[in-house]
Amino acid sequence: TRGKDLVGVAHLGRQPTAQQQSALEWLYPTCAAQGCPNSADLERDHRVDWSKTHITLIDWMDALCHHHHALKTRSNWALVDGTGKRAFVPPDDFRHPKFRKSGAA
């Protein structure tokens, strides 16, 4: 088969391209939240809010189960910075991305 390099490839739509979706499914066979084994009906999540960037980058996406995606959307929980499986923290946790030294939220 012929591979396609997706790192750094931007898509101007909100939804990932078919290639980006395949890569996301390969990178995240289960929810990205550490300790969560859910693998069914994972939801695509933009780490950087799409409404602010208007681009979809695989580098800026995670797959979350419905429970963790709802916590992120409704209660401002977040995955700590990084990629792959990682801690999912409440908004007052010092590891929350809003506490990055750059001041970006």
Coordinates of C-alpha atoms in Angstrom, one line a residue:
T1 CA 0.0 0.0 0.0
R2 CA 1.0 3.6 -0.4
G3 CA 1.3 5.7 2.8
K4 CA 0.5 9.3 3.1
D5 CA 2.4 11.6 5.5
L6 CA -0.3 13.4 7.6
V7 CA 1.8 15.2 10.2
G8 CA 1.4 19.0 9.7
V9 CA -1.1 18.6 6.9
A10 CA -3.9 21.2 7.4
H11 CA -7.5 20.7 6.3
L12 CA -9.7 23.8 6.2
G13 CA -12.9 21.9 7.1
R14 CA -14.0 21.1 10.6
Q15 CA -14.2 17.4 10.1
P16 CA -11.0 15.5 9.4
T17 CA -10.3 14.1 5.9
A18 CA -10.7 10.4 5.4
Q19 CA -6.9 10.0 5.7
Q20 CA -6.9 12.0 8.9
Q21 CA -9.7 10.0 10.3
S22 CA -7.9 6.7 9.5
A23 CA -4.8 8.1 11.2
L24 CA -6.8 9.2 14.3
E25 CA -8.4 5.7 14.6
W26 CA -4.9 4.1 14.3
L27 CA -3.4 6.5 16.9
Y28 CA -6.3 6.2 19.3
P29 CA -7.8 2.7 19.3
T30 CA -9.3 3.7 22.7
C31 CA -10.1 6.9 24.4
A32 CA -7.1 9.2 24.9
A33 CA -7.9 9.7 28.7
Q34 CA -5.5 7.6 30.7
G35 CA -7.2 4.6 32.3
C36 CA -10.2 4.7 30.0
P37 CA -10.6 1.5 27.9
N38 CA -13.6 2.7 25.8
S39 CA -13.1 2.0 22.1
A40 CA -16.6 2.2 20.7
D41 CA -18.0 5.4 19.1
L42 CA -15.0 7.6 19.9
E43 CA -15.5 11.3 19.3
R44 CA -13.0 13.5 17.4
D45 CA -11.8 16.3 19.6
H46 CA -9.8 19.4 18.5
R47 CA -7.2 20.3 21.1
V48 CA -7.1 23.8 19.7
D49 CA -10.7 25.0 19.3
W50 CA -11.6 24.9 15.6
S51 CA -13.7 28.0 15.8
K52 CA -10.4 29.9 16.6
T53 CA -8.2 28.3 13.9
H54 CA -10.6 27.1 11.2
I55 CA -8.1 24.3 10.3
T56 CA -8.1 20.6 11.2
L57 CA -4.6 19.2 11.9
I58 CA -4.2 15.6 13.0
D59 CA -1.4 16.9 15.3
W60 CA -4.1 18.9 17.2
M61 CA -6.7 16.1 17.5
D62 CA -7.5 13.4 20.0
A63 CA -10.2 10.7 20.2
L64 CA -12.4 10.8 23.4
C65 CA -15.2 8.6 24.5
H66 CA -18.6 10.4 25.0
H67 CA -18.1 10.7 28.7
H68 CA -14.7 12.4 28.5
H69 CA -15.7 14.6 25.6
A70 CA -18.8 15.8 27.5
L71 CA -16.6 16.6 30.5
K72 CA -14.2 18.6 28.3
T73 CA -17.1 20.4 26.5
R74 CA -19.3 21.2 29.5
S75 CA -17.0 21.3 32.5
N76 CA -13.7 22.5 31.0
W77 CA -11.8 19.3 31.8
A78 CA -8.8 18.6 29.6
L79 CA -6.1 16.2 28.6
V80 CA -2.7 17.3 29.8
D81 CA -0.3 18.5 27.1
G82 CA 1.2 15.8 24.9
T83 CA 0.0 13.0 22.7
G84 CA -1.4 9.5 23.1
K85 CA -2.9 8.3 26.4
R86 CA -2.5 10.9 29.1
A87 CA -4.1 12.3 32.3
F88 CA -7.5 13.9 32.0
V89 CA -7.7 16.6 34.6
P90 CA -10.3 19.1 36.0
P91 CA -9.9 22.8 35.3
D92 CA -8.3 23.5 38.8
D93 CA -5.5 20.9 38.3
F94 CA -2.1 22.5 37.9
R95 CA -1.5 20.3 34.9
H96 CA -4.5 21.7 33.0
P97 CA -3.4 23.3 29.7
K98 CA -4.8 26.7 30.8
F99 CA -1.9 26.9 33.3
R100 CA 0.8 26.7 30.5
K101 CA 3.6 29.3 31.0
S102 CA 2.8 30.9 27.7
G103 CA -0.6 31.9 29.1
A104 CA -2.5 30.3 26.3
A105 CA -5.7 28.7 27.3

